[in-house]
């Protein structure tokens, strides 16, 4: 059975799986106000801070689920040329992400900056959090939250789809959360790189998505 068919079978109660249904599948968390994000924009121009990540690279993995997923990505038409991104991690550059981690309110936050250049895409997938869970000795993914923080105002060709909900024309500092095991995709088909900060951590009552306010100050 294919990756997508297998996922739908094993998670049939999580979502409707109807591409024509208009549903609010993205969770809007709020906006970080009065923060320039210039430090992220500045480092995004220098690849020395980044690791090259190729999602649909044709390599042999010891993890059978990863093998299955990559095989299907490549069957869909994704490959090592159109699934490239550059990622800068807080493990290596903690000072870049210190303020974002603190404001998130997540327990044991782990953060990285993604630069997605024009012509690059992230295949339709859900986040397994395998690396984060192994690092923090977490047994279940149900307690994990992931924030997508927009570094710049929206620009033409930048596209984010969460479930059936398409996100565009976002403002700098806008934060979205992906619901539990919700499939999503990201595409840069514009004229400049698409920059986003991803924050992953264990949900807490003080986490941003659990607060009444939608405006956050660093």
PDB file of N, CA and C in Angstrom, residues 60-140:
ATOM      1  N   UNK A  60      19.230   5.459   0.549  1.00  0.00           N
ATOM      2  CA  UNK A  60      18.713   4.349   1.327  1.00  0.00           C
ATOM      3  C   UNK A  60      18.719   4.696   2.812  1.00  0.00           C
ATOM      4  N   UNK A  61      17.539   4.629   3.412  1.00  0.00           N
ATOM      5  CA  UNK A  61      17.401   4.905   4.839  1.00  0.00           C
ATOM      6  C   UNK A  61      17.145   3.608   5.594  1.00  0.00           C
ATOM      7  N   UNK A  62      17.619   3.552   6.835  1.00  0.00           N
ATOM      8  CA  UNK A  62      17.365   2.379   7.669  1.00  0.00           C
ATOM      9  C   UNK A  62      15.916   2.330   8.131  1.00  0.00           C
ATOM     10  N   UNK A  63      15.250   3.494   8.081  1.00  0.00           N
ATOM     11  CA  UNK A  63      13.859   3.584   8.513  1.00  0.00           C
ATOM     12  C   UNK A  63      12.940   3.239   7.337  1.00  0.00           C
ATOM     13  N   UNK A  64      12.183   2.173   7.467  1.00  0.00           N
ATOM     14  CA  UNK A  64      11.320   1.719   6.376  1.00  0.00           C
ATOM     15  C   UNK A  64      10.217   2.728   6.048  1.00  0.00           C
ATOM     16  N   UNK A  65       9.718   3.414   7.059  1.00  0.00           N
ATOM     17  CA  UNK A  65       8.679   4.421   6.821  1.00  0.00           C
ATOM     18  C   UNK A  65       9.230   5.589   6.007  1.00  0.00           C
ATOM     19  N   UNK A  66      10.463   5.987   6.296  1.00  0.00           N
ATOM     20  CA  UNK A  66      11.111   7.055   5.540  1.00  0.00           C
ATOM     21  C   UNK A  66      11.324   6.613   4.094  1.00  0.00           C
ATOM     22  N   UNK A  67      11.774   5.368   3.904  1.00  0.00           N
ATOM     23  CA  UNK A  67      11.952   4.822   2.566  1.00  0.00           C
ATOM     24  C   UNK A  67      10.643   4.856   1.779  1.00  0.00           C
ATOM     25  N   UNK A  68       9.569   4.471   2.434  1.00  0.00           N
ATOM     26  CA  UNK A  68       8.261   4.424   1.791  1.00  0.00           C
ATOM     27  C   UNK A  68       7.793   5.816   1.391  1.00  0.00           C
ATOM     28  N   UNK A  69       8.008   6.773   2.266  1.00  0.00           N
ATOM     29  CA  UNK A  69       7.594   8.146   2.000  1.00  0.00           C
ATOM     30  C   UNK A  69       8.381   8.736   0.830  1.00  0.00           C
ATOM     31  N   UNK A  70       9.696   8.577   0.856  1.00  0.00           N
ATOM     32  CA  UNK A  70      10.536   9.119  -0.218  1.00  0.00           C
ATOM     33  C   UNK A  70      10.188   8.460  -1.557  1.00  0.00           C
ATOM     34  N   UNK A  71       9.954   7.173  -1.535  1.00  0.00           N
ATOM     35  CA  UNK A  71       9.592   6.451  -2.760  1.00  0.00           C
ATOM     36  C   UNK A  71       8.332   7.038  -3.378  1.00  0.00           C
ATOM     37  N   UNK A  72       7.352   7.363  -2.535  1.00  0.00           N
ATOM     38  CA  UNK A  72       6.114   7.931  -3.063  1.00  0.00           C
ATOM     39  C   UNK A  72       6.308   9.373  -3.519  1.00  0.00           C
ATOM     40  N   UNK A  73       7.090  10.148  -2.783  1.00  0.00           N
ATOM     41  CA  UNK A  73       7.393  11.510  -3.223  1.00  0.00           C
ATOM     42  C   UNK A  73       7.962  11.500  -4.643  1.00  0.00           C
ATOM     43  N   UNK A  74       8.894  10.592  -4.873  1.00  0.00           N
ATOM     44  CA  UNK A  74       9.536  10.513  -6.182  1.00  0.00           C
ATOM     45  C   UNK A  74       8.554  10.017  -7.250  1.00  0.00           C
ATOM     46  N   UNK A  75       7.640   9.167  -6.843  1.00  0.00           N
ATOM     47  CA  UNK A  75       6.605   8.697  -7.761  1.00  0.00           C
ATOM     48  C   UNK A  75       5.696   9.849  -8.176  1.00  0.00           C
ATOM     49  N   UNK A  76       5.437  10.776  -7.252  1.00  0.00           N
ATOM     50  CA  UNK A  76       4.606  11.944  -7.546  1.00  0.00           C
ATOM     51  C   UNK A  76       5.301  12.933  -8.480  1.00  0.00           C
ATOM     52  N   UNK A  77       6.632  12.840  -8.559  1.00  0.00           N
ATOM     53  CA  UNK A  77       7.384  13.754  -9.420  1.00  0.00           C
ATOM     54  C   UNK A  77       8.393  14.623  -8.702  1.00  0.00           C
ATOM     55  N   UNK A  78       8.489  14.454  -7.379  1.00  0.00           N
ATOM     56  CA  UNK A  78       9.480  15.199  -6.615  1.00  0.00           C
ATOM     57  C   UNK A  78      10.826  14.490  -6.697  1.00  0.00           C
ATOM     58  N   UNK A  79      11.907  15.265  -6.613  1.00  0.00           N
ATOM     59  CA  UNK A  79      13.235  14.681  -6.717  1.00  0.00           C
ATOM     60  C   UNK A  79      14.262  15.552  -5.986  1.00  0.00           C
ATOM     61  N   UNK A  80      15.535  15.227  -6.182  1.00  0.00           N
ATOM     62  CA  UNK A  80      16.604  15.955  -5.496  1.00  0.00           C
ATOM     63  C   UNK A  80      16.833  17.354  -6.045  1.00  0.00           C
ATOM     64  N   UNK A  81      16.141  17.702  -7.118  1.00  0.00           N
ATOM     65  CA  UNK A  81      16.313  19.022  -7.720  1.00  0.00           C
ATOM     66  C   UNK A  81      15.223  20.022  -7.312  1.00  0.00           C
ATOM     67  N   UNK A  82      14.029  19.548  -6.960  1.00  0.00           N
ATOM     68  CA  UNK A  82      12.925  20.465  -6.675  1.00  0.00           C
ATOM     69  C   UNK A  82      12.424  20.404  -5.224  1.00  0.00           C
ATOM     70  N   UNK A  83      13.175  19.741  -4.342  1.00  0.00           N
ATOM     71  CA  UNK A  83      12.775  19.689  -2.922  1.00  0.00           C
ATOM     72  C   UNK A  83      13.920  20.143  -2.006  1.00  0.00           C
ATOM     73  N   UNK A  84      14.671  21.124  -2.469  1.00  0.00           N
ATOM     74  CA  UNK A  84      15.821  21.632  -1.718  1.00  0.00           C
ATOM     75  C   UNK A  84      15.410  22.800  -0.813  1.00  0.00           C
ATOM     76  N   UNK A  85      15.883  22.780   0.408  1.00  0.00           N
ATOM     77  CA  UNK A  85      15.752  23.948   1.283  1.00  0.00           C
ATOM     78  C   UNK A  85      17.051  24.092   2.064  1.00  0.00           C
ATOM     79  N   UNK A  86      17.233  25.262   2.656  1.00  0.00           N
ATOM     80  CA  UNK A  86      18.409  25.519   3.486  1.00  0.00           C
ATOM     81  C   UNK A  86      17.912  25.842   4.891  1.00  0.00           C
ATOM     82  N   UNK A  87      18.479  25.150   5.869  1.00  0.00           N
ATOM     83  CA  UNK A  87      17.972  25.272   7.227  1.00  0.00           C
ATOM     84  C   UNK A  87      19.089  25.608   8.210  1.00  0.00           C
ATOM     85  N   UNK A  88      18.803  26.574   9.079  1.00  0.00           N
ATOM     86  CA  UNK A  88      19.730  27.027  10.117  1.00  0.00           C
ATOM     87  C   UNK A  88      19.126  26.664  11.473  1.00  0.00           C
ATOM     88  N   UNK A  89      19.855  25.894  12.282  1.00  0.00           N
ATOM     89  CA  UNK A  89      19.312  25.292  13.497  1.00  0.00           C
ATOM     90  C   UNK A  89      19.802  25.981  14.771  1.00  0.00           C
ATOM     91  N   UNK A  90      18.921  26.007  15.765  1.00  0.00           N
ATOM     92  CA  UNK A  90      19.293  26.650  17.026  1.00  0.00           C
ATOM     93  C   UNK A  90      20.333  25.852  17.809  1.00  0.00           C
ATOM     94  N   UNK A  91      20.521  24.574  17.501  1.00  0.00           N
ATOM     95  CA  UNK A  91      21.573  23.793  18.141  1.00  0.00           C
ATOM     96  C   UNK A  91      22.950  24.398  17.853  1.00  0.00           C
ATOM     97  N   UNK A  92      23.109  24.930  16.650  1.00  0.00           N
ATOM     98  CA  UNK A  92      24.392  25.494  16.243  1.00  0.00           C
ATOM     99  C   UNK A  92      24.478  26.997  16.494  1.00  0.00           C
ATOM    100  N   UNK A  93      23.338  27.691  16.392  1.00  0.00           N
ATOM    101  CA  UNK A  93      23.327  29.148  16.550  1.00  0.00           C
ATOM    102  C   UNK A  93      22.215  29.560  17.524  1.00  0.00           C
ATOM    103  N   UNK A  94      22.372  29.199  18.806  1.00  0.00           N
ATOM    104  CA  UNK A  94      21.296  29.457  19.791  1.00  0.00           C
ATOM    105  C   UNK A  94      20.934  30.924  19.956  1.00  0.00           C
ATOM    106  N   UNK A  95      21.903  31.818  19.787  1.00  0.00           N
ATOM    107  CA  UNK A  95      21.626  33.243  19.988  1.00  0.00           C
ATOM    108  C   UNK A  95      20.660  33.801  18.948  1.00  0.00           C
ATOM    109  N   UNK A  96      20.657  33.223  17.744  1.00  0.00           N
ATOM    110  CA  UNK A  96      19.732  33.681  16.709  1.00  0.00           C
ATOM    111  C   UNK A  96      18.276  33.450  17.109  1.00  0.00           C
ATOM    112  N   UNK A  97      18.050  32.407  17.921  1.00  0.00           N
ATOM    113  CA  UNK A  97      16.685  31.950  18.178  1.00  0.00           C
ATOM    114  C   UNK A  97      16.248  32.098  19.642  1.00  0.00           C
ATOM    115  N   UNK A  98      17.100  32.657  20.464  1.00  0.00           N
ATOM    116  CA  UNK A  98      16.842  32.723  21.898  1.00  0.00           C
ATOM    117  C   UNK A  98      15.518  33.406  22.224  1.00  0.00           C
ATOM    118  N   UNK A  99      15.254  34.552  21.603  1.00  0.00           N
ATOM    119  CA  UNK A  99      14.035  35.312  21.910  1.00  0.00           C
ATOM    120  C   UNK A  99      12.788  34.599  21.410  1.00  0.00           C
ATOM    121  N   UNK A 100      12.869  34.007  20.224  1.00  0.00           N
ATOM    122  CA  UNK A 100      11.723  33.275  19.666  1.00  0.00           C
ATOM    123  C   UNK A 100      11.389  32.076  20.545  1.00  0.00           C
ATOM    124  N   UNK A 101      12.414  31.339  20.963  1.00  0.00           N
ATOM    125  CA  UNK A 101      12.188  30.180  21.831  1.00  0.00           C
ATOM    126  C   UNK A 101      11.512  30.588  23.138  1.00  0.00           C
ATOM    127  N   UNK A 102      11.975  31.697  23.697  1.00  0.00           N
ATOM    128  CA  UNK A 102      11.439  32.137  24.985  1.00  0.00           C
ATOM    129  C   UNK A 102       9.979  32.554  24.882  1.00  0.00           C
ATOM    130  N   UNK A 103       9.649  33.301  23.840  1.00  0.00           N
ATOM    131  CA  UNK A 103       8.280  33.800  23.719  1.00  0.00           C
ATOM    132  C   UNK A 103       7.286  32.696  23.378  1.00  0.00           C
ATOM    133  N   UNK A 104       7.756  31.591  22.792  1.00  0.00           N
ATOM    134  CA  UNK A 104       6.855  30.521  22.344  1.00  0.00           C
ATOM    135  C   UNK A 104       6.045  29.914  23.483  1.00  0.00           C
ATOM    136  N   UNK A 105       6.642  29.875  24.674  1.00  0.00           N
ATOM    137  CA  UNK A 105       5.964  29.255  25.806  1.00  0.00           C
ATOM    138  C   UNK A 105       5.937  27.738  25.737  1.00  0.00           C
ATOM    139  N   UNK A 106       6.603  27.170  24.732  1.00  0.00           N
ATOM    140  CA  UNK A 106       6.666  25.721  24.594  1.00  0.00           C
ATOM    141  C   UNK A 106       7.749  25.150  25.502  1.00  0.00           C
ATOM    142  N   UNK A 107       7.564  23.918  25.925  1.00  0.00           N
ATOM    143  CA  UNK A 107       8.557  23.234  26.745  1.00  0.00           C
ATOM    144  C   UNK A 107       9.614  22.624  25.830  1.00  0.00           C
ATOM    145  N   UNK A 108      10.877  22.841  26.147  1.00  0.00           N
ATOM    146  CA  UNK A 108      12.004  22.334  25.347  1.00  0.00           C
ATOM    147  C   UNK A 108      11.858  22.694  23.865  1.00  0.00           C
ATOM    148  N   UNK A 109      11.727  23.987  23.571  1.00  0.00           N
ATOM    149  CA  UNK A 109      11.565  24.376  22.172  1.00  0.00           C
ATOM    150  C   UNK A 109      12.814  24.105  21.338  1.00  0.00           C
ATOM    151  N   UNK A 110      12.597  23.717  20.103  1.00  0.00           N
ATOM    152  CA  UNK A 110      13.666  23.501  19.131  1.00  0.00           C
ATOM    153  C   UNK A 110      13.282  24.277  17.873  1.00  0.00           C
ATOM    154  N   UNK A 111      14.193  25.128  17.393  1.00  0.00           N
ATOM    155  CA  UNK A 111      13.823  26.098  16.370  1.00  0.00           C
ATOM    156  C   UNK A 111      14.823  26.118  15.224  1.00  0.00           C
ATOM    157  N   UNK A 112      14.312  26.375  14.020  1.00  0.00           N
ATOM    158  CA  UNK A 112      15.195  26.548  12.881  1.00  0.00           C
ATOM    159  C   UNK A 112      14.576  27.498  11.868  1.00  0.00           C
ATOM    160  N   UNK A 113      15.450  28.091  11.068  1.00  0.00           N
ATOM    161  CA  UNK A 113      15.051  28.994   9.996  1.00  0.00           C
ATOM    162  C   UNK A 113      15.167  28.254   8.674  1.00  0.00           C
ATOM    163  N   UNK A 114      14.106  28.343   7.861  1.00  0.00           N
ATOM    164  CA  UNK A 114      14.104  27.710   6.544  1.00  0.00           C
ATOM    165  C   UNK A 114      14.163  28.773   5.460  1.00  0.00           C
ATOM    166  N   UNK A 115      15.080  28.594   4.534  1.00  0.00           N
ATOM    167  CA  UNK A 115      15.125  29.392   3.309  1.00  0.00           C
ATOM    168  C   UNK A 115      14.751  28.477   2.151  1.00  0.00           C
ATOM    169  N   UNK A 116      13.639  28.801   1.511  1.00  0.00           N
ATOM    170  CA  UNK A 116      13.143  28.020   0.372  1.00  0.00           C
ATOM    171  C   UNK A 116      13.230  28.908  -0.868  1.00  0.00           C
ATOM    172  N   UNK A 117      14.092  28.555  -1.791  1.00  0.00           N
ATOM    173  CA  UNK A 117      14.334  29.387  -2.963  1.00  0.00           C
ATOM    174  C   UNK A 117      13.275  29.173  -4.045  1.00  0.00           C
ATOM    175  N   UNK A 118      13.123  30.129  -4.970  1.00  0.00           N
ATOM    176  CA  UNK A 118      12.150  29.976  -6.068  1.00  0.00           C
ATOM    177  C   UNK A 118      12.367  28.673  -6.839  1.00  0.00           C
ATOM    178  N   UNK A 119      11.257  27.988  -7.094  1.00  0.00           N
ATOM    179  CA  UNK A 119      11.298  26.716  -7.808  1.00  0.00           C
ATOM    180  C   UNK A 119      11.352  25.506  -6.902  1.00  0.00           C
ATOM    181  N   UNK A 120      11.441  25.737  -5.584  1.00  0.00           N
ATOM    182  CA  UNK A 120      11.546  24.629  -4.637  1.00  0.00           C
ATOM    183  C   UNK A 120      10.221  24.410  -3.895  1.00  0.00           C
ATOM    184  N   UNK A 121       9.991  23.161  -3.510  1.00  0.00           N
ATOM    185  CA  UNK A 121       8.732  22.811  -2.863  1.00  0.00           C
ATOM    186  C   UNK A 121       8.952  21.763  -1.787  1.00  0.00           C
ATOM    187  N   UNK A 122       8.006  21.681  -0.892  1.00  0.00           N
ATOM    188  CA  UNK A 122       7.999  20.671   0.154  1.00  0.00           C
ATOM    189  C   UNK A 122       6.800  19.764  -0.108  1.00  0.00           C
ATOM    190  N   UNK A 123       7.008  18.489  -0.406  1.00  0.00           N
ATOM    191  CA  UNK A 123       5.895  17.607  -0.774  1.00  0.00           C
ATOM    192  C   UNK A 123       4.816  17.502   0.310  1.00  0.00           C
ATOM    193  N   UNK A 124       3.653  17.148  -0.120  1.00  0.00           N
ATOM    194  CA  UNK A 124       2.502  16.894   0.744  1.00  0.00           C
ATOM    195  C   UNK A 124       2.894  15.850   1.788  1.00  0.00           C
ATOM    196  N   UNK A 125       2.867  16.235   3.079  1.00  0.00           N
ATOM    197  CA  UNK A 125       3.372  15.359   4.130  1.00  0.00           C
ATOM    198  C   UNK A 125       2.812  15.776   5.482  1.00  0.00           C
ATOM    199  N   UNK A 126       3.039  14.958   6.487  1.00  0.00           N
ATOM    200  CA  UNK A 126       2.773  15.368   7.861  1.00  0.00           C
ATOM    201  C   UNK A 126       4.073  15.240   8.650  1.00  0.00           C
ATOM    202  N   UNK A 127       4.171  15.973   9.751  1.00  0.00           N
ATOM    203  CA  UNK A 127       5.385  15.986  10.556  1.00  0.00           C
ATOM    204  C   UNK A 127       5.379  14.833  11.555  1.00  0.00           C
ATOM    205  N   UNK A 128       6.398  13.987  11.476  1.00  0.00           N
ATOM    206  CA  UNK A 128       6.478  12.836  12.377  1.00  0.00           C
ATOM    207  C   UNK A 128       7.128  13.181  13.712  1.00  0.00           C
ATOM    208  N   UNK A 129       7.950  14.239  13.737  1.00  0.00           N
ATOM    209  CA  UNK A 129       8.666  14.681  14.944  1.00  0.00           C
ATOM    210  C   UNK A 129       9.619  13.612  15.488  1.00  0.00           C
ATOM    211  N   UNK A 130      10.052  12.683  14.643  1.00  0.00           N
ATOM    212  CA  UNK A 130      10.904  11.584  15.105  1.00  0.00           C
ATOM    213  C   UNK A 130      12.182  12.101  15.760  1.00  0.00           C
ATOM    214  N   UNK A 131      12.849  13.046  15.081  1.00  0.00           N
ATOM    215  CA  UNK A 131      14.097  13.578  15.619  1.00  0.00           C
ATOM    216  C   UNK A 131      13.899  14.283  16.948  1.00  0.00           C
ATOM    217  N   UNK A 132      12.846  15.097  17.030  1.00  0.00           N
ATOM    218  CA  UNK A 132      12.570  15.830  18.273  1.00  0.00           C
ATOM    219  C   UNK A 132      12.225  14.864  19.401  1.00  0.00           C
ATOM    220  N   UNK A 133      11.438  13.851  19.099  1.00  0.00           N
ATOM    221  CA  UNK A 133      11.029  12.879  20.118  1.00  0.00           C
ATOM    222  C   UNK A 133      12.225  12.083  20.633  1.00  0.00           C
ATOM    223  N   UNK A 134      13.102  11.684  19.730  1.00  0.00           N
ATOM    224  CA  UNK A 134      14.295  10.939  20.156  1.00  0.00           C
ATOM    225  C   UNK A 134      15.215  11.812  21.006  1.00  0.00           C
ATOM    226  N   UNK A 135      15.365  13.060  20.613  1.00  0.00           N
ATOM    227  CA  UNK A 135      16.243  13.984  21.328  1.00  0.00           C
ATOM    228  C   UNK A 135      15.754  14.245  22.745  1.00  0.00           C
ATOM    229  N   UNK A 136      14.428  14.318  22.920  1.00  0.00           N
ATOM    230  CA  UNK A 136      13.847  14.683  24.213  1.00  0.00           C
ATOM    231  C   UNK A 136      13.190  13.503  24.932  1.00  0.00           C
ATOM    232  N   UNK A 137      13.410  12.305  24.404  1.00  0.00           N
ATOM    233  CA  UNK A 137      12.883  11.076  25.014  1.00  0.00           C
ATOM    234  C   UNK A 137      11.365  11.156  25.229  1.00  0.00           C
ATOM    235  N   UNK A 138      10.660  11.520  24.158  1.00  0.00           N
ATOM    236  CA  UNK A 138       9.199  11.638  24.192  1.00  0.00           C
ATOM    237  C   UNK A 138       8.602  10.438  23.456  1.00  0.00           C
ATOM    238  N   UNK A 139       7.624   9.796  24.050  1.00  0.00           N
ATOM    239  CA  UNK A 139       7.070   8.570  23.493  1.00  0.00           C
ATOM    240  C   UNK A 139       5.901   8.810  22.538  1.00  0.00           C
ATOM    241  N   UNK A 140       5.143   9.906  22.761  1.00  0.00           N
ATOM    242  CA  UNK A 140       3.969  10.169  21.938  1.00  0.00           C
ATOM    243  C   UNK A 140       4.055  11.553  21.308  1.00  0.00           C
TER     244      UNK A 140
END
